[in-house]
Tab-separated table of C-alpha atoms and ligand atoms in Angstrom:
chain	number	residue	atom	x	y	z
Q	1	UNK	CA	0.000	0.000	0.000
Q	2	UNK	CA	1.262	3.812	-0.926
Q	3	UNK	CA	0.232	6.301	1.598
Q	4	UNK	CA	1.013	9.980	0.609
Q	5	UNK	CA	0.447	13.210	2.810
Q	6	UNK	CA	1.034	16.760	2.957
Q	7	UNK	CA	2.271	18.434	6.566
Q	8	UNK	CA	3.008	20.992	8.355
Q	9	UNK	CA	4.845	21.258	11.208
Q	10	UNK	CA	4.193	19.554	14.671
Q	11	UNK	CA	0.430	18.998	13.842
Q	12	UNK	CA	1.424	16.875	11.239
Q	13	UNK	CA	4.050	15.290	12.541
Q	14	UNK	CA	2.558	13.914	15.660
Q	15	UNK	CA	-0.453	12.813	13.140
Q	16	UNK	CA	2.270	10.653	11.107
Q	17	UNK	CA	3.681	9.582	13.958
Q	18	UNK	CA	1.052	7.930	15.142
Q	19	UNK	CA	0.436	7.002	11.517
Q	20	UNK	CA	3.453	4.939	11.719
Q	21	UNK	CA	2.750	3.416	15.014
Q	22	UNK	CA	-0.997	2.510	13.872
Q	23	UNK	CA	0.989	0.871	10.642
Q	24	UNK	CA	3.533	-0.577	12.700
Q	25	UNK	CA	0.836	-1.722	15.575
Q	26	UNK	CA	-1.129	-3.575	12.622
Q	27	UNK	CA	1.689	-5.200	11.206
Q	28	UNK	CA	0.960	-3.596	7.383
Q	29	UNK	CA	4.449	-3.130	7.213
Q	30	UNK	CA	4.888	-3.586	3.666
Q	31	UNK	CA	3.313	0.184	3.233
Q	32	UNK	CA	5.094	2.758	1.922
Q	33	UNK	CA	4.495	6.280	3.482
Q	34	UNK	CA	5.609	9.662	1.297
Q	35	UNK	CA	5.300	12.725	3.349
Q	36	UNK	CA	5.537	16.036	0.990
Q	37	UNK	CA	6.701	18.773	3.962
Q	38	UNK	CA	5.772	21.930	4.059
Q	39	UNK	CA	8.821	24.675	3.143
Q	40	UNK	CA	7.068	28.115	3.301
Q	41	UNK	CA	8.301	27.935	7.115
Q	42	UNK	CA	12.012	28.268	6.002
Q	43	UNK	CA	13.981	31.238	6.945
Q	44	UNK	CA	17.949	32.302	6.707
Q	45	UNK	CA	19.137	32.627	9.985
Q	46	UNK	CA	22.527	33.620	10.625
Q	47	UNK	CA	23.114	32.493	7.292
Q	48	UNK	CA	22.196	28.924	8.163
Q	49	UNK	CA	19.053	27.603	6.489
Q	50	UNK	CA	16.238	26.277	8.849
Q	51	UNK	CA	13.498	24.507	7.437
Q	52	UNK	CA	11.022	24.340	10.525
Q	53	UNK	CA	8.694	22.100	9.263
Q	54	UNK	CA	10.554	19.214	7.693
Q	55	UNK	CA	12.617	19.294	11.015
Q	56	UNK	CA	9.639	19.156	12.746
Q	57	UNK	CA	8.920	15.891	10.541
Q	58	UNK	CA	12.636	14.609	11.250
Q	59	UNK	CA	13.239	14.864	14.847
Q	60	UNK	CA	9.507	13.985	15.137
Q	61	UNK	CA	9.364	10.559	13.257
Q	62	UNK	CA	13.032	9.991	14.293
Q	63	UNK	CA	12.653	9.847	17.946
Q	64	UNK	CA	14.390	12.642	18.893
Q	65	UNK	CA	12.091	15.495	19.084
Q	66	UNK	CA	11.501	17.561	22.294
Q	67	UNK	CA	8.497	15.911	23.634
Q	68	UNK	CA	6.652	18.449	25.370
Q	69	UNK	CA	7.689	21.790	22.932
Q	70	UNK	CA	6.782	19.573	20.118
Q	71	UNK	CA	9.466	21.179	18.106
Q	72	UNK	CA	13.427	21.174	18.376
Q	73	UNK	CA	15.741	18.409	19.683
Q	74	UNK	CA	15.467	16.791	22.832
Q	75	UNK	CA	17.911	17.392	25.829
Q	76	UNK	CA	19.029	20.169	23.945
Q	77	UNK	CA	22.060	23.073	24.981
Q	78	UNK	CA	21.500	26.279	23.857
Q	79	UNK	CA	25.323	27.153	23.806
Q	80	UNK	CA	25.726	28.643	20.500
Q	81	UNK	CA	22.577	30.537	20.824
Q	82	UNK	CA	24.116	32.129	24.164
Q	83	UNK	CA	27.275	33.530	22.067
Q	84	UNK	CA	25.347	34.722	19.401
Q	85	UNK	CA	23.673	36.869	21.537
Q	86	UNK	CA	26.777	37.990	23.566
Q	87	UNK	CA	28.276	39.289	19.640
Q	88	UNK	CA	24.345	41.348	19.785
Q	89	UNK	CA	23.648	38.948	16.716
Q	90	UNK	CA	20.168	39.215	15.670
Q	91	UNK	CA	17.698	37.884	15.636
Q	92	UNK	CA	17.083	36.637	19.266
Q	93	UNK	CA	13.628	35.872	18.828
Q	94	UNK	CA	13.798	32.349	17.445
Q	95	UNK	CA	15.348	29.459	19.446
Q	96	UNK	CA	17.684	27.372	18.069
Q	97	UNK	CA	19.473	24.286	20.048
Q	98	UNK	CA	23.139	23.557	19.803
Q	99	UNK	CA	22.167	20.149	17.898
Q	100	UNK	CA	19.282	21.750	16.101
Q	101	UNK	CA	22.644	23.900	14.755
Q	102	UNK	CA	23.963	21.001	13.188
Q	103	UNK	CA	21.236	20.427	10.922
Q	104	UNK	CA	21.332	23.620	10.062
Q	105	UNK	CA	24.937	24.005	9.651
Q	106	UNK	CA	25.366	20.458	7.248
Q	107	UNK	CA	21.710	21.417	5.250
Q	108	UNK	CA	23.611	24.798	4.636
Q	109	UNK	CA	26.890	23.383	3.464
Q	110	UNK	CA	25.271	20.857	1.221
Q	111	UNK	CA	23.000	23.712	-0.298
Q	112	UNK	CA	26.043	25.955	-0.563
Q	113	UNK	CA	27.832	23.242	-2.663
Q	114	UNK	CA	24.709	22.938	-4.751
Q	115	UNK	CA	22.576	20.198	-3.490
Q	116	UNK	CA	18.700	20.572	-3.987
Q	117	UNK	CA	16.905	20.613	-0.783
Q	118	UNK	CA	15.284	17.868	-1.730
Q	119	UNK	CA	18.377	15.548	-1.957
Q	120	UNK	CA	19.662	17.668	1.403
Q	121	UNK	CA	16.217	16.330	3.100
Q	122	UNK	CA	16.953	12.636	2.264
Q	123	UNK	CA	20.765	12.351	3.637
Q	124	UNK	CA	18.863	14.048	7.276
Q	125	UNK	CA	16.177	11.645	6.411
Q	126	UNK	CA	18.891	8.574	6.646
Q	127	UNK	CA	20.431	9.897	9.516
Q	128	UNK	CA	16.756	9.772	11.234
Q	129	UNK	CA	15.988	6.237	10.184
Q	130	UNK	CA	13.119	7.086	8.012
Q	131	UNK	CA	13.974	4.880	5.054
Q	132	UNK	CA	13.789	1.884	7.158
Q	133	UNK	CA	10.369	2.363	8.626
Q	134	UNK	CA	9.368	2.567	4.420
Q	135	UNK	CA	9.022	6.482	5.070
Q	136	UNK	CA	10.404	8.900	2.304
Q	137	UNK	CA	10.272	12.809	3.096
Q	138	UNK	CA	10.227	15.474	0.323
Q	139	UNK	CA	10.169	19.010	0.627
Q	140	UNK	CA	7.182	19.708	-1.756
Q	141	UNK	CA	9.417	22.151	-3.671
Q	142	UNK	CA	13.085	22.914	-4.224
Q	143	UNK	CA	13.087	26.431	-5.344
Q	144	UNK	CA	13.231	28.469	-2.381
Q	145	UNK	CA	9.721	29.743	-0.594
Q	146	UNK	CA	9.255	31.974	1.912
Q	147	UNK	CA	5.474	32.892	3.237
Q	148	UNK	CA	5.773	36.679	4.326
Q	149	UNK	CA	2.453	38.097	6.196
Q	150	UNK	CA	1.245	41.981	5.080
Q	151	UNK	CA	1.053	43.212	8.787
Q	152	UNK	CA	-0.119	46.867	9.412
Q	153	UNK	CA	1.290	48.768	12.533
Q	154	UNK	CA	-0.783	52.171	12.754
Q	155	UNK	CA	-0.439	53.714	9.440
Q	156	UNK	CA	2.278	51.625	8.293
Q	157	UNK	CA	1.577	48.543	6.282
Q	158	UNK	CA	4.966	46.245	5.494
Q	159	UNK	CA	5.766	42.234	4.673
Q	160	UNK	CA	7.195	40.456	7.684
Q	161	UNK	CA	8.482	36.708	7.369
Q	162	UNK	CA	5.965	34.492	8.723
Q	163	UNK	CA	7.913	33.737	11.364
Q	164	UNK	CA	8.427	36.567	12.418
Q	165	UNK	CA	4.827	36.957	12.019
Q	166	UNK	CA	4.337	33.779	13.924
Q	167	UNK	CA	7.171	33.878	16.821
Q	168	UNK	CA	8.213	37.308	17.504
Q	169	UNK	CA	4.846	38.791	17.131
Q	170	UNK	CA	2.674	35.427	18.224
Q	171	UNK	CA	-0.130	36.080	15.623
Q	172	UNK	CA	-0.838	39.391	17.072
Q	173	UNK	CA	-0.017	41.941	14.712
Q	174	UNK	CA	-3.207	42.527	12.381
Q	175	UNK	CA	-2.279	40.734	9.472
Q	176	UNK	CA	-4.117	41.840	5.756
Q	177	UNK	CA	-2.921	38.560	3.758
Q	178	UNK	CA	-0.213	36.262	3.626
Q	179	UNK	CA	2.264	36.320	0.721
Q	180	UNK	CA	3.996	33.598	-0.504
Q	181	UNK	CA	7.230	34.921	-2.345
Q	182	UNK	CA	8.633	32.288	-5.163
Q	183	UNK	CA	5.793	29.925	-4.775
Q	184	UNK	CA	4.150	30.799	-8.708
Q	185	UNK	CA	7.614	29.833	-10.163
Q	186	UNK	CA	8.181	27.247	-7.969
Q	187	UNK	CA	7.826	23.585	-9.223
Q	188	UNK	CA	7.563	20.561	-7.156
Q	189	UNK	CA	10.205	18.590	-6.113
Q	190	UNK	CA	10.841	15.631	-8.074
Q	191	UNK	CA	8.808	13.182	-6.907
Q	192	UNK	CA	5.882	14.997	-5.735
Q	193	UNK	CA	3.594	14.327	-8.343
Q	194	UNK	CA	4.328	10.835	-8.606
Q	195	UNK	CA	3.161	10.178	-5.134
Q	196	UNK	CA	-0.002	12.032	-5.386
Q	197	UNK	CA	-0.550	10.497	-8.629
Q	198	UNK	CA	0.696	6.827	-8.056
Q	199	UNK	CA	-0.836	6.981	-3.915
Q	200	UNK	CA	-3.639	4.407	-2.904
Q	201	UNK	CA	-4.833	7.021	-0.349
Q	202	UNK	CA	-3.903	10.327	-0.035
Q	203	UNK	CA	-3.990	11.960	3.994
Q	204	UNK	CA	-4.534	15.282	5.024
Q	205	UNK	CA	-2.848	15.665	8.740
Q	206	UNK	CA	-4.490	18.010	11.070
Q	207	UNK	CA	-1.730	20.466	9.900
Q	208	UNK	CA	-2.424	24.228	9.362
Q	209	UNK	CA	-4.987	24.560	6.434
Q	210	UNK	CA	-3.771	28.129	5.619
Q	211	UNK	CA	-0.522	28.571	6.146
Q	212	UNK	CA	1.063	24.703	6.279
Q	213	UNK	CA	-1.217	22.710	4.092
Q	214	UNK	CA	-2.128	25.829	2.137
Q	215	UNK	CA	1.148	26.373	1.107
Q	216	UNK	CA	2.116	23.184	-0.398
Q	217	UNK	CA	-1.658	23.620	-2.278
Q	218	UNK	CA	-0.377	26.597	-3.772
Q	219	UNK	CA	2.968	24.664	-5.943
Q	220	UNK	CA	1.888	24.698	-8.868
Q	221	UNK	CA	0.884	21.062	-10.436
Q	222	UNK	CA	-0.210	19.920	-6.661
Q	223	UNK	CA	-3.785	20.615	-6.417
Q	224	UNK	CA	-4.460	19.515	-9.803
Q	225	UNK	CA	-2.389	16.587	-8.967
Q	226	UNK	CA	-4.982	15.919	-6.002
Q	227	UNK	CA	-7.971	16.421	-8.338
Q	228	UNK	CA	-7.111	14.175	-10.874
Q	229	UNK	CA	-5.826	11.699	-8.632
Q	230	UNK	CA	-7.871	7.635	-8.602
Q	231	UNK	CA	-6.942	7.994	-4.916
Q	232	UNK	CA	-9.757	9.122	-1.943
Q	233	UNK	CA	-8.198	12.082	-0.214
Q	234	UNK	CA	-8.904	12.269	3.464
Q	235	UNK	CA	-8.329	15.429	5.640
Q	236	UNK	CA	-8.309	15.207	9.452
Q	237	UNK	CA	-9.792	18.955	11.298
Q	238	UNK	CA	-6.990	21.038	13.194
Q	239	UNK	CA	-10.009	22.338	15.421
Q	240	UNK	CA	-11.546	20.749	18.360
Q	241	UNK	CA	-14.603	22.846	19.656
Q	242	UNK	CA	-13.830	25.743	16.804
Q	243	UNK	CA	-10.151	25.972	17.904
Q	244	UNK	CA	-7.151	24.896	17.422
Q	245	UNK	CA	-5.098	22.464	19.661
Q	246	UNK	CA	-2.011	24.930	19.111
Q	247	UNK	CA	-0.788	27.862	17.130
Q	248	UNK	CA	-2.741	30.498	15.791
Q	249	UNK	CA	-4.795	28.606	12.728
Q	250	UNK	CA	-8.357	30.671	14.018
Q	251	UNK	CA	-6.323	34.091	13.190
Q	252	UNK	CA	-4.654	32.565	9.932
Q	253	UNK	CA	-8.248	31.572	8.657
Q	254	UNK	CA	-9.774	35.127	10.330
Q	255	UNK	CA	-7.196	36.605	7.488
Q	256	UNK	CA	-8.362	34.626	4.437
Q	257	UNK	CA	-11.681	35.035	5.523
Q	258	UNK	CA	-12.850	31.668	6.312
Q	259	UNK	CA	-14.228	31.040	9.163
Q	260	UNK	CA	-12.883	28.923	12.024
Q	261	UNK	CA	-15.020	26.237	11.678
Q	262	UNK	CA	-14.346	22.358	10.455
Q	263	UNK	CA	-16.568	22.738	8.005
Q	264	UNK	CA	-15.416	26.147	6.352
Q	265	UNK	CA	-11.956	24.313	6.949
Q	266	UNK	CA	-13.559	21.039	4.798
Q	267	UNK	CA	-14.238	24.129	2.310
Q	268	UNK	CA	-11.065	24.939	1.377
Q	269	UNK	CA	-10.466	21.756	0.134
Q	270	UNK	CA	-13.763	20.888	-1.923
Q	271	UNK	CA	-12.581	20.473	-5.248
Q	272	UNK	CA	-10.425	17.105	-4.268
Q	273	UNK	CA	-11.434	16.188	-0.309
Q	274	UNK	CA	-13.412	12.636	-0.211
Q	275	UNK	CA	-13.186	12.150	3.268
Q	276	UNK	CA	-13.291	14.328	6.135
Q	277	UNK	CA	-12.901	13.402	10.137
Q	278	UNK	CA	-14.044	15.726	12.755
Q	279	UNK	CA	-14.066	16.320	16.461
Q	280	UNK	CA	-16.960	14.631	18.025
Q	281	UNK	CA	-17.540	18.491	19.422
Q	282	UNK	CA	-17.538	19.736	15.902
Q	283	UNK	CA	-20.123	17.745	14.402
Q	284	UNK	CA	-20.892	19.044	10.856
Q	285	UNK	CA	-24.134	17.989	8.675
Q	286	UNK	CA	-23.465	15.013	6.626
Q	287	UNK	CA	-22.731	15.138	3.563
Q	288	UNK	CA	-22.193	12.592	0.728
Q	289	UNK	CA	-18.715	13.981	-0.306
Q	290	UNK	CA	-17.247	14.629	1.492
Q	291	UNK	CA	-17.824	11.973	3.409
Q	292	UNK	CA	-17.844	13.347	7.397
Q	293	UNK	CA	-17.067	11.116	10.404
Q	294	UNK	CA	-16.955	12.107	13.712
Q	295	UNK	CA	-14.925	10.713	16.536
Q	296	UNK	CA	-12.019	12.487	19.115
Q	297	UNK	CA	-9.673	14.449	17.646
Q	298	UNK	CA	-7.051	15.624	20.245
Q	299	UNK	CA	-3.702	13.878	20.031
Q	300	UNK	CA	-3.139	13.496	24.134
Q	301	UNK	CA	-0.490	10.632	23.353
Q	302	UNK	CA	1.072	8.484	20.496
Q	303	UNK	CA	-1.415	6.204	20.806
Q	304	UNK	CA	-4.306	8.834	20.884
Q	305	UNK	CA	-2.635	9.892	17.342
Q	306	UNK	CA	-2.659	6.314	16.456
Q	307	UNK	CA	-5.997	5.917	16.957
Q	308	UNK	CA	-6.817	8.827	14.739
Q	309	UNK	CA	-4.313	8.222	11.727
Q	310	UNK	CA	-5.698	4.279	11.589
Q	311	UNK	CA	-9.810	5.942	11.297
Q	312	UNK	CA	-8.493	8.186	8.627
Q	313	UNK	CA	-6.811	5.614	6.970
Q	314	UNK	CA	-9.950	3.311	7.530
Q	315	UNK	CA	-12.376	5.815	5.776
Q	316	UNK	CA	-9.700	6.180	2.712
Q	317	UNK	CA	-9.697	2.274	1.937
Q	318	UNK	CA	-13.237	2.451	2.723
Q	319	UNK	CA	-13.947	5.374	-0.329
Q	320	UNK	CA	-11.123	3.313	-2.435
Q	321	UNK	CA	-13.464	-0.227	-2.310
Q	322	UNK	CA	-16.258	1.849	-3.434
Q	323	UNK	CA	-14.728	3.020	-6.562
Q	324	UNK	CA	-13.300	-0.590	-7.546
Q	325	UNK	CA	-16.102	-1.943	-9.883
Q	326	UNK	CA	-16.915	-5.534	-8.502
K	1	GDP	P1	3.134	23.750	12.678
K	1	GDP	O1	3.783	23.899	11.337
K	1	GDP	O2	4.102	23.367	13.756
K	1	GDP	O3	2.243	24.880	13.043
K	1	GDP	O4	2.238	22.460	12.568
K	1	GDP	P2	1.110	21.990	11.558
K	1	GDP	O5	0.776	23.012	10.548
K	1	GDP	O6	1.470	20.632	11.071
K	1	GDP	O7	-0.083	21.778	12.557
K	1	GDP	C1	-0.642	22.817	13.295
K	1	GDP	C2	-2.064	22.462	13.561
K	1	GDP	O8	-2.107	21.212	14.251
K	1	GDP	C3	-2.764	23.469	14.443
K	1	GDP	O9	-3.719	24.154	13.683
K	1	GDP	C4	-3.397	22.608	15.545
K	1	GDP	O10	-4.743	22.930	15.795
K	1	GDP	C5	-3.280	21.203	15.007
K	1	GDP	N1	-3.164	20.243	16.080
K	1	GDP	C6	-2.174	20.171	17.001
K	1	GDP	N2	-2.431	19.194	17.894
K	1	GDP	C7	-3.618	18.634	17.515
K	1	GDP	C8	-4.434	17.577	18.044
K	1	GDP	O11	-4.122	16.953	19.060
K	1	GDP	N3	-5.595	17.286	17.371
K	1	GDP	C9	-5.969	17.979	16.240
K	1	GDP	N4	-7.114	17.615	15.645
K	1	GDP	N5	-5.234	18.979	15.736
K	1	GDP	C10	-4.075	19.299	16.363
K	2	CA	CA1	4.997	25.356	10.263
């Protein structure tokens, strides 16, 4: 069986974690899981690329994320962070670990000597122990993207980096729109296509539908991709009770004008989404596509997650019998 799915960030990781455990738990080990990451999260710091999200992914499905942040490495030192700041090097707002450096240091050096991101991802990937558990993670681009938000601060309106946006700021500055600079010319990375296209069931993680799952959306070639793809696309809500679990998706949807609501969520993905799982406190009218199932939705442990990733995975082969002729 060949799983694909777009993420985000921790939302999505913790979903495929549990993904893999649910997999694992069930013994379908012969499945093969592609993971297209999110990269409108990156950001030059200190002239060190980070990629957030496909770290997030990494350290996540690796084993070595910090548990409780949900983000970064675990027993982490914050030594080079501490020097940085002694030179007045800026900026100070976003953490980085001393191991989290490395990363960023050998993804830099690679990219410096020409390496697509792509490649980059699968050397971390190897060092993570992803190819072994049948897991392949691809940046959904290689041409560098960078999602700015249009923030307006009295009279002044300017472009921030999101996360700047996102960190510094925590969601709070009034934002107008969110701009995503080099995504139009961007093309996917290679590989991308073929798992939507060649995928037996296609997941949506309970990642950010604006700015994580919204993003990789916007390459061009992927939604189209989704639409013409033979495999059921199911999407799992990032709200429970009209919020999110974490982060700021209410505001990001507040700015493209959608409201925060699973369904309006659902909306933004009509023209491909066959399957749709919601909070048991969200429960939406039923409709025949897509189809809606209700059941809890907060990821309180690994197993929790597994729970969740094996119903969405359940309602996808479900929708893919139904389209086999007998
Ligand atoms: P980010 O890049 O780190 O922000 O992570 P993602 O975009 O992958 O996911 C963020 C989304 O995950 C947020 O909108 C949260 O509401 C959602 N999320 C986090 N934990 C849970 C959970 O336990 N259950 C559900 N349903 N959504 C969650
Ligand atoms: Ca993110």
């Amino acid at each position: 069986m060949r799983i694909t799915a777009l993420a985000g960030g921790v939302g999505g990781a913790r979903f495929l974690r549990g993904l893999l455990h649910h997999l694992e738990r069930t013994r379908a080990d012969r499945t093969e899981l592609t993971i297209i990451g999110n990269t409108g999260d990156d950001i030059t710091l200190f002239g060190l690329r980070v990629c957030p999200d496909l770290d997030t992914l990494l350290y996540t499905l690796g084993g070595g994320v910090h548990e409780t942040q949900g983000w970064g490495r675990a027993d982490e030192s914050h030594h080079v962070a501490e020097e940085l700041a002694a030179l007045g090097a800026t900026p100070t707002w976003f953490s980085l670990g001393d191991k989290d450096f490395a990363t960023h240091i050998y993804r830099s050096q690679l990219l410096g000597q020409g390496m697509p991101l792509s490649e980059v991802t699968r050397l971390l990937a190897s060092r993570w122990g992803l190819p072994q558990r049948g897991v392949s993670l691809l940046p959904m681009t290689d041409t560098p993207v960078e999602t700015h938000v249009v923030v307006t601060e009295g009279e002044r309106t300017r472009a921030i980096h999101f996360q700047e946006w996102w960190v510094k700021h925590r969601a709070a500055l009034p934002a107008e729109r969110f701009v995503v600079a080099g995504l139009d010319r961007a093309t996917p990375a290679p590989g991308v296509l073929d798992a939507l296209r060649g995928a037996d069931v296609v997941l949506l993680p309970p990642s950010n539908p604006v700015v994580s799952i919204g993003i990789i959306l916007g390459v061009p070639g992927v939604r189209d991709a989704l639409r013409g793809s033979r495999a059921p696309v199911v999407g799992v809500s990032p709200l429970v009770g009209g919020r999110p679990v974490r982060g700021h998706a209410d505001v990001c949807l507040q700015t493209i004008g959608v409201d925060s609501t699973s369904a309006a969520v659902a909306g933004l993905y009509a023209d491909f989404l066959d399957g749709w799982l919601v909070d048991e406190s969200d429960q939406m009218a039923g409709t025949s596509r897509p189809l809606v199932s209700a059941r809890p939705l907060l990821m309180s442990s690994v197993e929790a997650a597994a729970d969740i990733a094996g119903a969405a995975l359940d309602l996808g082969l479900s929708l893919a019998s139904k389209d086999t002729p007998a």
